[in-house]
Short mmCIF file of C-alpha atoms and ligand atoms in Angstrom, two decimals:
data_model
loop_
_atom_site.label_atom_id
_atom_site.label_comp_id
_atom_site.label_asym_id
_atom_site.label_seq_id
_atom_site.Cartn_x
_atom_site.Cartn_y
_atom_site.Cartn_z
CA MET A 197 -5.75 -85.35 41.35
CA THR A 198 -8.28 -87.39 39.74
CA ILE A 199 -9.61 -90.73 40.93
CA LYS A 200 -11.96 -92.61 38.57
CA TYR A 201 -13.19 -96.07 37.85
CA THR A 202 -12.31 -97.00 34.32
CA GLY A 203 -13.19 -100.73 34.34
CA LYS A 204 -10.28 -101.67 32.23
CA ILE A 205 -6.58 -101.55 32.81
CA LYS A 206 -5.26 -98.53 31.01
CA PRO A 207 -1.70 -97.61 30.88
CA ALA A 208 0.01 -96.04 33.98
CA ASP A 209 3.22 -95.51 35.68
CA THR A 210 2.15 -98.26 37.94
CA CYS A 211 -0.21 -100.80 38.09
CA PHE A 212 -1.22 -101.99 41.73
CA VAL A 213 -2.34 -105.47 41.46
CA PHE A 214 -4.45 -106.98 44.70
CA PHE A 215 -4.55 -110.49 45.61
CA GLN A 216 -5.42 -112.59 48.38
CA LYS A 217 -3.50 -115.45 50.16
CA THR A 218 -5.85 -118.01 51.45
CA GLY A 219 -3.81 -120.46 53.53
CA GLU A 220 -0.80 -121.32 51.46
CA THR A 221 -2.46 -120.69 48.15
CA TYR A 222 -2.64 -117.50 46.21
CA SER A 223 -5.39 -116.34 44.37
CA LEU A 224 -5.44 -113.87 41.51
CA SER A 225 -7.18 -114.39 38.17
CA SER A 226 -7.09 -111.34 36.13
CA LYS A 227 -8.62 -111.37 32.70
CA ASN A 228 -5.79 -109.65 31.61
CA THR A 229 -3.34 -112.51 30.68
CA GLU A 230 -0.05 -110.52 30.64
CA LEU A 231 -0.86 -109.75 34.40
CA ASN A 232 -1.76 -113.29 34.86
CA GLN A 233 1.35 -114.51 33.25
CA LEU A 234 3.45 -111.94 35.46
CA PHE A 235 1.59 -113.24 38.71
CA GLN A 236 2.12 -116.96 37.99
CA HIS A 237 5.76 -116.00 37.48
CA LEU A 238 6.17 -114.39 40.61
CA VAL A 239 4.21 -117.21 42.46
CA LYS A 240 6.84 -119.84 40.93
CA THR A 241 9.95 -117.69 41.65
CA GLU A 242 9.06 -116.37 44.98
CA ASP A 243 8.63 -118.24 48.20
CA GLN A 244 7.05 -115.26 49.83
CA LEU A 245 4.76 -112.58 48.38
CA ASP A 246 4.70 -110.39 51.41
CA GLY A 247 3.11 -106.83 51.12
CA PHE A 248 5.07 -105.14 48.55
CA ARG A 249 7.18 -106.19 45.56
CA PHE A 250 7.76 -104.41 42.25
CA TYR A 251 8.17 -106.00 38.82
CA PRO A 252 9.63 -103.69 36.18
CA ASP A 253 7.89 -104.53 33.04
CA GLY A 254 9.24 -104.28 29.40
CA LYS A 255 8.41 -101.24 27.21
CA GLY A 256 5.24 -100.70 25.58
CA ARG A 257 3.35 -102.70 27.84
CA LEU A 258 0.47 -101.63 30.39
CA ALA A 259 2.72 -100.29 33.29
CA GLU A 260 6.26 -99.46 33.79
CA ARG A 261 6.01 -101.22 37.04
CA VAL A 262 3.67 -103.83 38.60
CA VAL A 263 3.18 -103.94 42.04
CA PHE A 264 1.56 -106.71 44.11
CA LEU A 265 -0.45 -105.89 47.15
CA GLU A 266 -2.27 -108.42 49.29
CA LEU A 267 -5.49 -107.80 50.18
CA LYS A 268 -6.52 -108.92 53.77
CA PRO A 269 -10.13 -108.90 55.26
CA VAL A 270 -9.79 -107.06 58.54
CA LYS A 271 -11.84 -109.58 61.08
CA GLY A 272 -14.44 -110.32 58.15
CA ASN A 273 -14.64 -106.60 57.59
CA TRP A 274 -14.08 -106.07 53.70
CA ALA A 275 -14.74 -102.42 53.81
CA GLU A 276 -11.70 -101.83 56.13
CA ALA A 277 -9.67 -104.12 54.16
CA PHE A 278 -10.37 -101.86 50.99
CA ARG A 279 -9.43 -98.80 53.16
CA ARG A 280 -6.15 -100.24 54.01
CA ALA A 281 -5.46 -101.21 50.44
CA GLY A 282 -6.19 -97.44 49.46
CA ASN A 283 -3.44 -96.45 51.97
CA SER A 284 -1.09 -98.93 50.48
CA VAL A 285 -1.63 -97.51 47.11
CA ALA A 286 -1.27 -93.83 48.57
CA LYS A 287 1.99 -94.52 50.27
CA ASN A 288 3.55 -96.72 47.54
CA SER A 289 2.81 -94.29 44.89
CA ARG A 290 4.26 -91.53 47.16
CA ASN A 291 7.49 -93.57 47.80
CA LEU A 292 8.02 -94.24 43.87
CA SER A 293 7.17 -90.70 43.11
CA GLN A 294 4.54 -91.80 40.55
CA GLN A 295 2.24 -89.62 38.56
CA SER A 296 -0.21 -92.03 37.33
CA ALA A 297 -1.57 -95.48 38.51
CA CYS A 298 -4.04 -97.91 38.43
CA ALA A 299 -5.53 -100.24 40.90
CA ASP A 300 -6.67 -103.57 39.69
CA PHE A 301 -8.94 -105.26 41.98
CA SER A 302 -10.27 -107.99 39.07
CA GLY A 303 -10.75 -111.81 39.98
CA LEU A 304 -10.78 -111.35 43.77
CA ALA A 305 -12.91 -113.86 45.70
CA ILE A 306 -14.77 -111.49 48.10
CA PRO A 307 -17.18 -113.70 50.01
CA GLU A 308 -20.18 -111.47 50.49
CA THR A 309 -21.06 -109.78 47.05
CA PRO A 310 -17.93 -109.57 44.88
CA THR A 311 -19.41 -106.80 42.88
CA ASP A 312 -20.47 -104.68 46.11
CA PRO A 313 -19.70 -101.20 45.23
CA VAL A 314 -18.70 -100.42 48.70
CA TRP A 315 -15.35 -101.18 48.12
CA PHE A 316 -14.94 -98.31 45.76
CA SER A 317 -15.96 -95.95 48.50
CA ALA A 318 -13.75 -97.87 51.08
CA PHE A 319 -10.85 -97.75 48.88
CA THR A 320 -11.17 -94.29 47.95
CA GLU A 321 -11.26 -93.07 51.68
CA GLY A 322 -8.15 -95.22 52.47
CA PHE A 323 -6.54 -93.65 49.42
CA LEU A 324 -7.25 -90.04 50.11
CA LEU A 325 -7.05 -90.14 54.01
CA GLY A 326 -3.84 -91.93 53.61
CA SER A 327 -2.43 -89.39 51.33
CA TYR A 328 -2.86 -86.60 53.80
CA GLU A 329 0.09 -84.99 55.60
CA TYR A 330 0.21 -82.19 57.64
CA LYS A 331 2.33 -79.65 56.21
CA THR A 332 1.41 -75.93 56.60
CA TYR A 333 4.63 -75.12 58.26
CA LYS A 334 6.89 -77.49 56.09
CA ASN A 335 8.33 -76.41 53.03
CA ASP A 336 10.84 -79.12 51.99
CA ASP A 337 8.69 -81.50 50.18
CA SER A 338 7.38 -79.37 47.65
CA LYS A 339 9.60 -81.12 44.87
CA ARG A 340 8.24 -84.60 45.57
CA LYS A 341 6.13 -85.40 42.37
CA LYS A 342 2.56 -86.23 43.27
CA LEU A 343 -0.12 -88.89 41.71
CA LYS A 344 -1.90 -86.87 39.26
CA ASP A 345 -4.16 -89.59 38.25
CA LEU A 346 -5.46 -92.80 39.78
CA SER A 347 -7.82 -95.43 38.06
CA LEU A 348 -9.62 -98.14 39.90
CA ILE A 349 -10.30 -101.29 37.83
CA ASN A 350 -12.69 -104.23 38.30
CA GLU A 351 -13.42 -106.33 35.41
CA ASP A 352 -16.26 -107.95 37.40
CA CYS A 353 -17.92 -104.95 38.17
CA SER A 354 -20.27 -102.75 36.27
CA GLY A 355 -19.53 -99.15 36.51
CA LYS A 356 -22.51 -97.19 36.34
CA THR A 357 -22.95 -95.63 39.62
CA VAL A 358 -19.18 -96.13 40.67
CA ASN A 359 -18.05 -92.85 39.77
CA GLN A 360 -21.00 -91.40 42.08
CA LEU A 361 -19.78 -93.21 44.96
CA ILE A 362 -16.10 -92.37 44.55
CA SER A 363 -17.13 -88.55 44.26
CA SER A 364 -19.37 -88.96 47.54
CA ALA A 365 -16.49 -90.64 49.41
CA LEU A 366 -14.15 -87.69 48.32
CA GLU A 367 -16.83 -85.24 49.76
CA VAL A 368 -16.50 -87.00 53.15
CA CYS A 369 -12.78 -87.56 53.15
CA GLU A 370 -12.15 -83.64 52.48
CA SER A 371 -14.64 -82.82 55.33
CA GLN A 372 -12.63 -85.32 57.53
CA ILE A 373 -9.26 -83.67 56.30
CA PHE A 374 -10.76 -80.17 56.99
CA ALA A 375 -11.31 -81.62 60.42
CA ARG A 376 -7.73 -83.11 60.68
CA GLU A 377 -6.39 -79.42 59.50
CA LEU A 378 -8.50 -77.86 62.50
CA VAL A 379 -6.90 -80.40 65.01
CA ASN A 380 -3.48 -80.33 63.80
CA ALA A 381 -3.30 -76.28 63.59
CA PRO A 382 -1.34 -75.31 66.94
CA GLY A 383 -3.01 -73.06 69.65
CA ASN A 384 -1.09 -69.98 68.68
CA GLU A 385 -2.83 -70.25 65.33
CA LEU A 386 -6.17 -71.58 66.05
CA THR A 387 -7.54 -69.43 68.91
CA PRO A 388 -11.47 -69.62 69.33
CA ALA A 389 -12.01 -66.74 66.95
CA GLU A 390 -9.76 -68.50 64.22
CA LEU A 391 -11.90 -71.60 64.68
CA ALA A 392 -15.17 -69.54 64.27
CA SER A 393 -13.58 -67.95 61.21
CA ARG A 394 -12.59 -71.29 59.58
CA ALA A 395 -16.24 -72.72 60.30
CA ARG A 396 -17.76 -69.72 58.86
CA LYS A 397 -15.73 -70.19 55.63
CA SER A 398 -16.60 -73.59 55.38
CA ALA A 399 -20.16 -72.78 55.86
CA GLU A 400 -20.09 -70.00 53.28
CA LYS A 401 -18.48 -72.27 50.94
CA HIS A 402 -20.75 -75.41 51.23
CA GLY A 403 -24.08 -73.89 52.08
CA TYR A 404 -24.86 -74.36 55.63
CA SER A 405 -25.25 -71.58 58.05
CA CYS A 406 -23.07 -70.50 60.76
CA THR A 407 -23.77 -68.03 63.71
CA ILE A 408 -20.92 -67.12 65.74
CA LEU A 409 -22.01 -65.88 69.46
CA ASN A 410 -19.39 -63.34 70.83
CA LYS A 411 -18.48 -63.28 74.52
CA LYS A 412 -21.15 -60.40 75.04
CA LYS A 413 -24.07 -62.74 73.79
CA ILE A 414 -22.41 -65.75 75.96
CA LYS A 415 -22.77 -63.38 79.30
CA GLU A 416 -26.33 -62.62 78.14
CA LEU A 417 -27.28 -66.35 77.64
CA LYS A 418 -25.42 -66.87 81.30
CA MET A 419 -23.00 -69.62 80.03
CA GLY A 420 -21.17 -69.81 83.07
CA GLY A 421 -19.26 -72.91 82.43
CA LEU A 422 -17.80 -71.42 79.45
CA LEU A 423 -17.35 -67.89 80.86
CA ALA A 424 -15.40 -69.80 84.02
CA VAL A 425 -12.98 -71.81 81.73
CA ASN A 426 -12.31 -68.54 79.85
CA LYS A 427 -11.47 -66.47 82.60
CA GLY A 428 -7.65 -67.10 82.59
CA SER A 429 -7.47 -66.56 78.84
CA VAL A 430 -6.58 -63.41 76.70
CA ASN A 431 -8.52 -64.72 73.90
CA GLU A 432 -12.26 -64.36 74.14
CA PRO A 433 -14.64 -67.27 73.88
CA VAL A 434 -16.86 -68.17 71.11
CA PHE A 435 -20.28 -70.23 70.91
CA LEU A 436 -20.88 -71.68 67.31
CA VAL A 437 -24.27 -72.58 65.95
CA LEU A 438 -23.95 -74.49 62.67
CA GLU A 439 -27.34 -75.56 60.93
CA HIS A 440 -27.80 -77.84 57.83
CA LYS A 441 -31.39 -77.49 57.22
CA PRO A 442 -32.32 -78.65 53.48
CA LYS A 443 -35.80 -77.51 52.09
CA GLY A 444 -38.49 -80.08 52.92
CA THR A 445 -37.14 -81.65 55.99
CA LYS A 446 -39.60 -81.65 59.02
CA GLY A 447 -39.39 -82.52 62.23
CA LYS A 448 -36.71 -82.37 65.02
CA PRO A 449 -33.03 -82.22 64.32
CA VAL A 450 -30.11 -84.22 65.19
CA VAL A 451 -27.73 -81.99 67.20
CA LEU A 452 -24.28 -82.52 67.54
CA VAL A 453 -22.17 -81.04 70.44
CA GLY A 454 -18.29 -80.73 70.09
CA LYS A 455 -15.71 -79.80 72.49
CA GLY A 456 -13.73 -77.04 71.39
CA ILE A 457 -10.83 -76.16 73.78
CA THR A 458 -8.33 -74.44 71.53
CA PHE A 459 -5.68 -75.47 74.02
CA ASP A 460 -5.51 -77.26 77.37
CA THR A 461 -3.01 -76.31 79.64
CA GLY A 462 -4.97 -77.43 82.64
CA GLY A 463 -5.56 -74.06 84.01
CA ILE A 464 -4.57 -73.68 87.46
CA SER A 465 -4.42 -77.44 88.08
CA LEU A 466 -1.61 -77.28 85.70
CA LYS A 467 -1.03 -80.14 83.28
CA PRO A 468 2.80 -81.75 83.51
CA ALA A 469 4.98 -80.57 80.72
CA ALA A 470 5.39 -83.77 79.12
CA GLY A 471 3.18 -84.26 76.21
CA MET A 472 1.20 -81.08 76.90
CA GLY A 473 1.68 -80.11 73.28
CA ASP A 474 -0.86 -82.62 72.25
CA MET A 475 -3.29 -80.58 73.97
CA LYS A 476 -3.72 -78.31 70.86
CA GLY A 477 -5.98 -81.39 69.76
CA ASP A 478 -8.53 -80.69 72.48
CA MET A 479 -11.02 -79.33 70.08
CA GLY A 480 -11.18 -82.66 68.46
CA GLY A 481 -14.75 -82.98 69.04
CA ALA A 482 -15.51 -79.29 67.68
CA ALA A 483 -13.53 -80.35 64.49
CA ALA A 484 -15.72 -83.64 64.03
CA VAL A 485 -18.73 -81.53 64.59
CA ILE A 486 -17.75 -78.74 61.90
CA GLY A 487 -16.34 -81.48 59.63
CA THR A 488 -19.77 -83.30 59.86
CA LEU A 489 -21.91 -80.28 59.17
CA GLU A 490 -19.51 -79.71 55.97
CA ALA A 491 -20.21 -83.20 54.98
CA ALA A 492 -23.62 -83.10 55.28
CA ALA A 493 -24.16 -79.92 53.24
CA ARG A 494 -21.58 -81.32 50.41
CA LEU A 495 -23.70 -84.75 50.17
CA ASN A 496 -26.98 -82.49 50.58
CA LEU A 497 -28.23 -85.08 53.15
CA PRO A 498 -31.76 -84.70 53.30
CA VAL A 499 -31.68 -84.18 57.45
CA HIS A 500 -31.91 -81.43 59.54
CA VAL A 501 -28.48 -81.14 61.66
CA VAL A 502 -27.30 -78.67 64.38
CA GLY A 503 -23.80 -78.41 65.31
CA LEU A 504 -22.98 -76.52 68.69
CA VAL A 505 -19.48 -75.64 69.39
CA PRO A 506 -18.34 -74.16 72.88
CA SER A 507 -14.81 -72.90 72.44
CA THR A 508 -12.04 -71.09 74.61
CA ASP A 509 -8.57 -71.86 75.57
CA ASN A 510 -7.95 -73.14 79.44
CA MET A 511 -5.22 -71.20 80.78
CA PRO A 512 -3.60 -70.38 84.26
CA SER A 513 -3.26 -66.65 84.87
CA GLY A 514 -4.18 -64.14 87.86
CA SER A 515 -7.75 -63.91 86.20
CA ALA A 516 -8.04 -67.63 85.99
CA GLN A 517 -10.77 -69.69 87.94
CA CYS A 518 -9.29 -71.54 91.02
CA PRO A 519 -10.07 -75.12 92.58
CA GLY A 520 -13.00 -74.65 95.17
CA ASP A 521 -14.70 -71.95 92.82
CA ILE A 522 -18.30 -72.33 92.55
CA ILE A 523 -19.94 -71.43 89.52
CA THR A 524 -23.52 -71.22 87.99
CA THR A 525 -23.95 -72.86 84.48
CA MET A 526 -26.72 -71.82 81.93
CA ALA A 527 -28.84 -74.75 83.25
CA GLY A 528 -28.91 -72.85 86.62
CA ILE A 529 -27.03 -75.90 88.10
CA THR A 530 -24.20 -74.92 90.49
CA VAL A 531 -21.03 -76.59 90.14
CA GLU A 532 -18.02 -77.01 92.49
CA VAL A 533 -14.77 -76.78 90.61
CA ASP A 534 -12.34 -79.17 92.23
CA ASN A 535 -10.10 -79.40 89.23
CA THR A 536 -9.68 -76.76 86.68
CA ASP A 537 -8.38 -79.46 84.17
CA ALA A 538 -11.69 -80.93 84.13
CA GLU A 539 -12.82 -78.17 81.86
CA GLY A 540 -14.26 -79.92 78.93
CA ARG A 541 -17.48 -80.92 81.11
CA LEU A 542 -17.68 -77.11 82.06
CA ILE A 543 -18.25 -75.85 78.76
CA LEU A 544 -20.20 -78.89 77.15
CA CYS A 545 -22.93 -78.64 80.00
CA ASP A 546 -23.56 -75.05 78.73
CA ALA A 547 -23.94 -76.32 75.00
CA LEU A 548 -26.14 -79.32 76.22
CA GLU A 549 -28.67 -76.83 77.95
CA TYR A 550 -28.69 -74.32 74.73
CA ALA A 551 -29.37 -77.68 72.52
CA LYS A 552 -32.87 -77.78 74.45
CA LYS A 553 -33.98 -74.78 72.23
CA PHE A 554 -33.86 -77.02 69.20
CA LYS A 555 -36.01 -79.87 70.86
CA PRO A 556 -33.77 -82.19 69.45
CA ALA A 557 -34.69 -85.80 68.24
CA VAL A 558 -31.33 -86.81 69.74
CA ILE A 559 -28.28 -85.14 70.87
CA ILE A 560 -24.79 -86.48 70.46
CA ASP A 561 -21.62 -84.88 72.00
CA LEU A 562 -18.15 -85.64 70.92
CA ALA A 563 -15.31 -84.63 73.40
CA THR A 564 -11.58 -85.19 73.91
CA LEU A 565 -12.83 -85.36 77.51
CA THR A 566 -10.67 -87.77 79.83
CA GLY A 567 -7.46 -89.27 79.96
CA ALA A 568 -9.42 -92.24 81.64
CA CYS A 569 -10.92 -93.00 78.60
CA VAL A 570 -7.44 -93.39 76.77
CA VAL A 571 -6.40 -95.69 79.70
CA ALA A 572 -9.43 -97.84 79.17
CA LEU A 573 -9.63 -97.98 75.36
CA GLY A 574 -6.31 -96.79 73.92
CA ASP A 575 -6.73 -94.86 70.46
CA LYS A 576 -8.73 -97.87 68.77
CA ALA A 577 -11.91 -96.91 70.00
CA ALA A 578 -14.16 -93.86 71.45
CA GLY A 579 -16.15 -94.46 74.61
CA LEU A 580 -19.77 -94.53 74.22
CA MET A 581 -22.44 -93.40 77.07
CA THR A 582 -25.79 -92.92 76.47
CA ASN A 583 -29.66 -93.12 77.82
CA HIS A 584 -30.71 -94.66 74.96
CA ASP A 585 -30.52 -98.23 73.48
CA GLY A 586 -31.68 -97.57 70.20
CA LEU A 587 -29.16 -94.76 69.49
CA SER A 588 -26.45 -96.74 71.09
CA ALA A 589 -27.32 -99.49 68.45
CA GLU A 590 -27.23 -97.03 65.55
CA LEU A 591 -23.63 -95.60 66.65
CA ILE A 592 -22.13 -99.03 66.89
CA SER A 593 -23.25 -99.90 63.69
CA SER A 594 -21.95 -96.86 61.98
CA GLY A 595 -18.70 -97.19 63.82
CA SER A 596 -18.08 -100.57 62.63
CA ALA A 597 -19.14 -99.60 59.03
CA THR A 598 -16.63 -96.62 59.05
CA PHE A 599 -14.30 -98.32 61.42
CA GLU A 600 -14.56 -95.46 63.69
CA ARG A 601 -15.37 -97.63 66.24
CA VAL A 602 -17.33 -96.76 69.62
CA TRP A 603 -17.60 -99.03 72.69
CA PRO A 604 -20.24 -98.76 75.61
CA LEU A 605 -19.39 -97.54 78.93
CA PRO A 606 -22.13 -97.92 81.45
CA LEU A 607 -23.86 -94.91 83.06
CA PHE A 608 -25.02 -96.65 86.19
CA ASP A 609 -26.61 -94.21 88.57
CA ASP A 610 -24.29 -95.63 91.54
CA TYR A 611 -21.41 -93.66 89.71
CA ALA A 612 -23.20 -90.29 90.56
CA GLY A 613 -22.16 -90.65 94.24
CA GLN A 614 -18.44 -89.89 93.03
CA ILE A 615 -19.32 -86.31 92.01
CA LYS A 616 -21.74 -85.26 94.71
CA SER A 617 -20.41 -81.92 96.30
CA ASP A 618 -20.76 -80.70 100.16
CA VAL A 619 -21.02 -77.18 98.52
CA ALA A 620 -22.72 -77.25 95.49
CA GLU A 621 -25.23 -79.27 93.15
CA VAL A 622 -22.49 -81.14 91.36
CA LYS A 623 -18.66 -81.37 91.37
CA ASN A 624 -16.53 -81.38 88.28
CA VAL A 625 -14.28 -84.24 89.21
CA GLY A 626 -15.04 -87.82 90.79
CA GLY A 627 -11.91 -89.03 91.64
CA ARG A 628 -9.62 -91.65 89.87
CA ASN A 629 -11.85 -94.50 89.53
CA ALA A 630 -14.19 -94.69 86.36
CA GLY A 631 -12.90 -91.37 85.34
CA ALA A 632 -14.56 -91.43 81.93
CA ILE A 633 -17.88 -92.51 83.38
CA THR A 634 -17.93 -89.80 85.98
CA ALA A 635 -17.39 -87.30 83.41
CA GLY A 636 -20.44 -88.80 81.45
CA LYS A 637 -22.34 -88.66 84.54
CA PHE A 638 -21.72 -85.17 84.95
CA LEU A 639 -22.97 -84.31 81.28
CA GLN A 640 -25.96 -86.48 81.92
CA LYS A 641 -27.16 -83.95 84.80
CA PHE A 642 -27.82 -81.47 82.07
CA VAL A 643 -29.91 -83.55 79.75
CA SER A 644 -33.55 -84.59 80.71
CA ASP A 645 -34.04 -88.25 81.20
CA ASN A 646 -36.48 -88.45 78.15
CA GLN A 647 -33.89 -86.80 75.68
CA PRO A 648 -32.18 -89.39 73.60
CA TRP A 649 -28.59 -88.47 74.30
CA ALA A 650 -25.09 -89.96 73.86
CA HIS A 651 -21.71 -88.92 74.96
CA ILE A 652 -18.66 -90.01 72.91
CA ASP A 653 -15.41 -89.58 74.57
CA ILE A 654 -12.80 -89.43 71.71
CA ALA A 655 -9.68 -88.63 73.76
CA GLY A 656 -8.01 -91.89 72.50
CA PRO A 657 -8.74 -91.91 68.70
CA ALA A 658 -8.81 -88.24 67.85
CA PHE A 659 -5.03 -87.55 68.33
CA LEU A 660 -2.18 -90.30 67.54
CA ASP A 661 1.03 -90.23 68.68
CA SER A 662 2.33 -92.21 65.79
CA PRO A 663 0.74 -93.15 62.37
CA ASP A 664 -1.71 -95.92 62.01
CA GLY A 665 -2.32 -96.74 58.36
CA TYR A 666 -4.40 -94.24 56.83
CA LYS A 667 -4.44 -92.08 59.75
CA ALA A 668 -1.18 -90.03 60.17
CA LYS A 669 0.37 -89.02 63.47
CA GLY A 670 -1.48 -86.06 64.98
CA GLY A 671 -5.32 -85.21 64.45
CA THR A 672 -7.35 -88.16 62.79
CA GLY A 673 -10.66 -86.10 62.25
CA PHE A 674 -12.04 -89.06 63.95
CA GLY A 675 -15.96 -88.68 64.24
CA VAL A 676 -16.48 -87.23 60.64
CA ARG A 677 -17.21 -90.52 59.06
CA LEU A 678 -18.83 -92.15 62.04
CA LEU A 679 -21.49 -89.21 62.39
CA THR A 680 -21.96 -88.84 58.57
CA ASP A 681 -22.66 -92.33 58.37
CA PHE A 682 -25.20 -92.00 61.29
CA LEU A 683 -27.04 -89.07 59.46
CA ILE A 684 -26.97 -90.86 56.11
CA ASN A 685 -28.74 -94.01 58.05
CA ARG A 686 -31.04 -91.44 59.69
CA SER A 687 -31.99 -89.68 56.36
CA LYS A 688 -33.29 -93.27 54.53
N1 LIG B 809 -8.24 -82.76 77.64
C1 LIG B 809 -8.31 -83.35 78.65
C2 LIG B 809 -8.36 -84.91 78.31
C3 LIG B 809 -7.46 -85.52 77.49
C4 LIG B 809 -6.45 -86.40 78.09
C5 LIG B 809 -7.53 -85.64 76.39
C6 LIG B 809 -5.56 -86.99 77.10
C7 LIG B 809 -6.73 -86.43 75.45
C8 LIG B 809 -5.53 -87.08 75.92
C9 LIG B 809 -9.28 -83.08 79.91
O1 LIG B 809 -9.62 -81.92 79.93
C10 LIG B 809 -8.53 -83.45 81.04
O2 LIG B 809 -7.35 -82.79 81.42
N2 LIG B 809 -9.25 -84.25 81.80
C11 LIG B 809 -8.92 -84.67 83.07
C12 LIG B 809 -9.95 -84.82 83.85
C13 LIG B 809 -9.48 -84.89 85.40
C14 LIG B 809 -8.80 -83.71 86.10
C15 LIG B 809 -10.78 -85.35 86.19
C16 LIG B 809 -8.03 -86.10 82.88
O3 LIG B 809 -8.37 -86.91 82.02
O4 LIG B 809 -6.79 -86.22 83.62
ZN1 LIG B 810 -8.33 -80.48 80.90
ZN1 LIG B 811 -9.44 -80.64 77.94
#
C-alpha cells in the first residue's frame, strides 16, 4: 500500500471528491473542469448530497467512478474532520474493492489555513486507522481486493514537505495498530511472557531498549503488589523496562507506566460472566506505552522516554490472593486487599515506586483501571487525574489535537478518607462513590507531592463494543497518538 501526495489528479479506479455543505449551499471549485461539471450536474439533479454517491464516468476519463463525500468540521476541529474523511475513503474503497484511488481536496474553504499541511497527517491517520481490522484468526476475506495506491490531491497546496508528513503519520499509525493488535490478542495467546516477547521484537526492530525483569527479579525488588496479583496464576509475571534515549538528550526522562493485566477475571472477587471476555483488553495501558515507545523510536524523537509495564493475569485459584489479605508493596506501604478485582492499582503502585529510580521529569500512567470511569465518561474520553496543572494543560491540549481526549477529575484530599484501612496503611477499594477518583487517590500515595504525575484512566476509550468511525470494535490503541503528540511537544 502506498499513500502519497501527487498534487494533481491522476487516473485511478475511483476519485473521491470532498465538498462542504454550508447551510443550503454546496461548495466545490475544483480547478479540474471535468470534475466541476460533474459536481454542478449532481447539485442540479439531486436534492440531497448525503454522505456517499458514486457517479460512473465515461471511458478514458480520470476515474472509473467519482464519489462525493461531505467534509464536516467536528466542532471546529478540522483535523478530526480530515481523519473522518480518511476513514470514509478507507471504508468506501473497501466496499467498492478498489485497487487505486485518489482523494481530491482542491477548492475547499477551510477557515484557518486552507493550505495547512495538518490535514495531510490527519487524513492519513483516518485512512490507515480506518483500514485496520483484527483478523489474525479470520481467513475468509483473503480474496477481497485491497487498495494498493492512494494519491492525495490539493491543487491549492504546495507539496514540498507533504510526503514527509504522510510518512510520519504512517509511523505513528503503525505503532497504534501494533498497540491495537496487542489489545485484541486473546488472553490465551497474549500471556505476560508473550507481551514481553512482542515488546522485545518491536524494540529490536525500531531501535529502543527493552529489559524484561522475570519473577525472580520481581521478588528481589519486593514488588509485593505485582506478586500478590500473580499468586493465582500459572503464568509468571513480567516487568518491562523500555527506554528510548537518543544521543545528546540530557536531563530527566518522561516516564510512562502502563497497566498490563493480560486477562482480568477479577480473581477470587470473580467478575460476572457477561462481558468478561472484554477483559483481554485489560492491558490497554501497557499497549499504549509500548506503542508510544515504538512511535518515539520510529520518529527518532529527541526526547528521553522510559516505559514501565508490570504484567500478569488476574486469576482465581487455590493459590490466589484473598479479600482481607494484607500485602507489602515495593514502596514498603502496606495494603489491605478488600477486593481482588481492584488489581490494577496493586501492580501500578510497584511500577510508580520503580519509576523513582529514573528521577523523572514527569510520570504518566495509563490504565484500564475502573468501571466507574466508564460510567462517568463513556468511551469518548479518558479520565485525567493529576497533581500538576501544567502537565494537565499539556495533556488536554494533546488530547484535543489527536482527538484522544482526556477530561479532568479532581484528586481532592477528602476522597482519601474512602480508602483508609483499619488494618493497613491503605485499602485497595473505596466504595461505589467516586470509584475512578479513589483509584487515583490510591496511586497518588505512591508518588511524591513534588513529582509531576498524571494518571489517565482509559477503561472507556481503550476498548469499544461497537465500531466508531476510524476505530474498529475492540482495541483502539488509545493513548499512542495522545502520548506521541505530548512527546513531540516536549521535544520542541
Ligand atoms: N479492569 C477493571 C476495570 C475495567 C472495567 C476496565 C470495565 C474496562 C472496562 C478493573 O480491574 C476492575 O475490575 N475494577 C473494579 C474496581 C472495583 C472492584 C473497586 C471495577 O471497576 O469494578
Ligand atoms: Zn479488576
Ligand atoms: Zn483490571
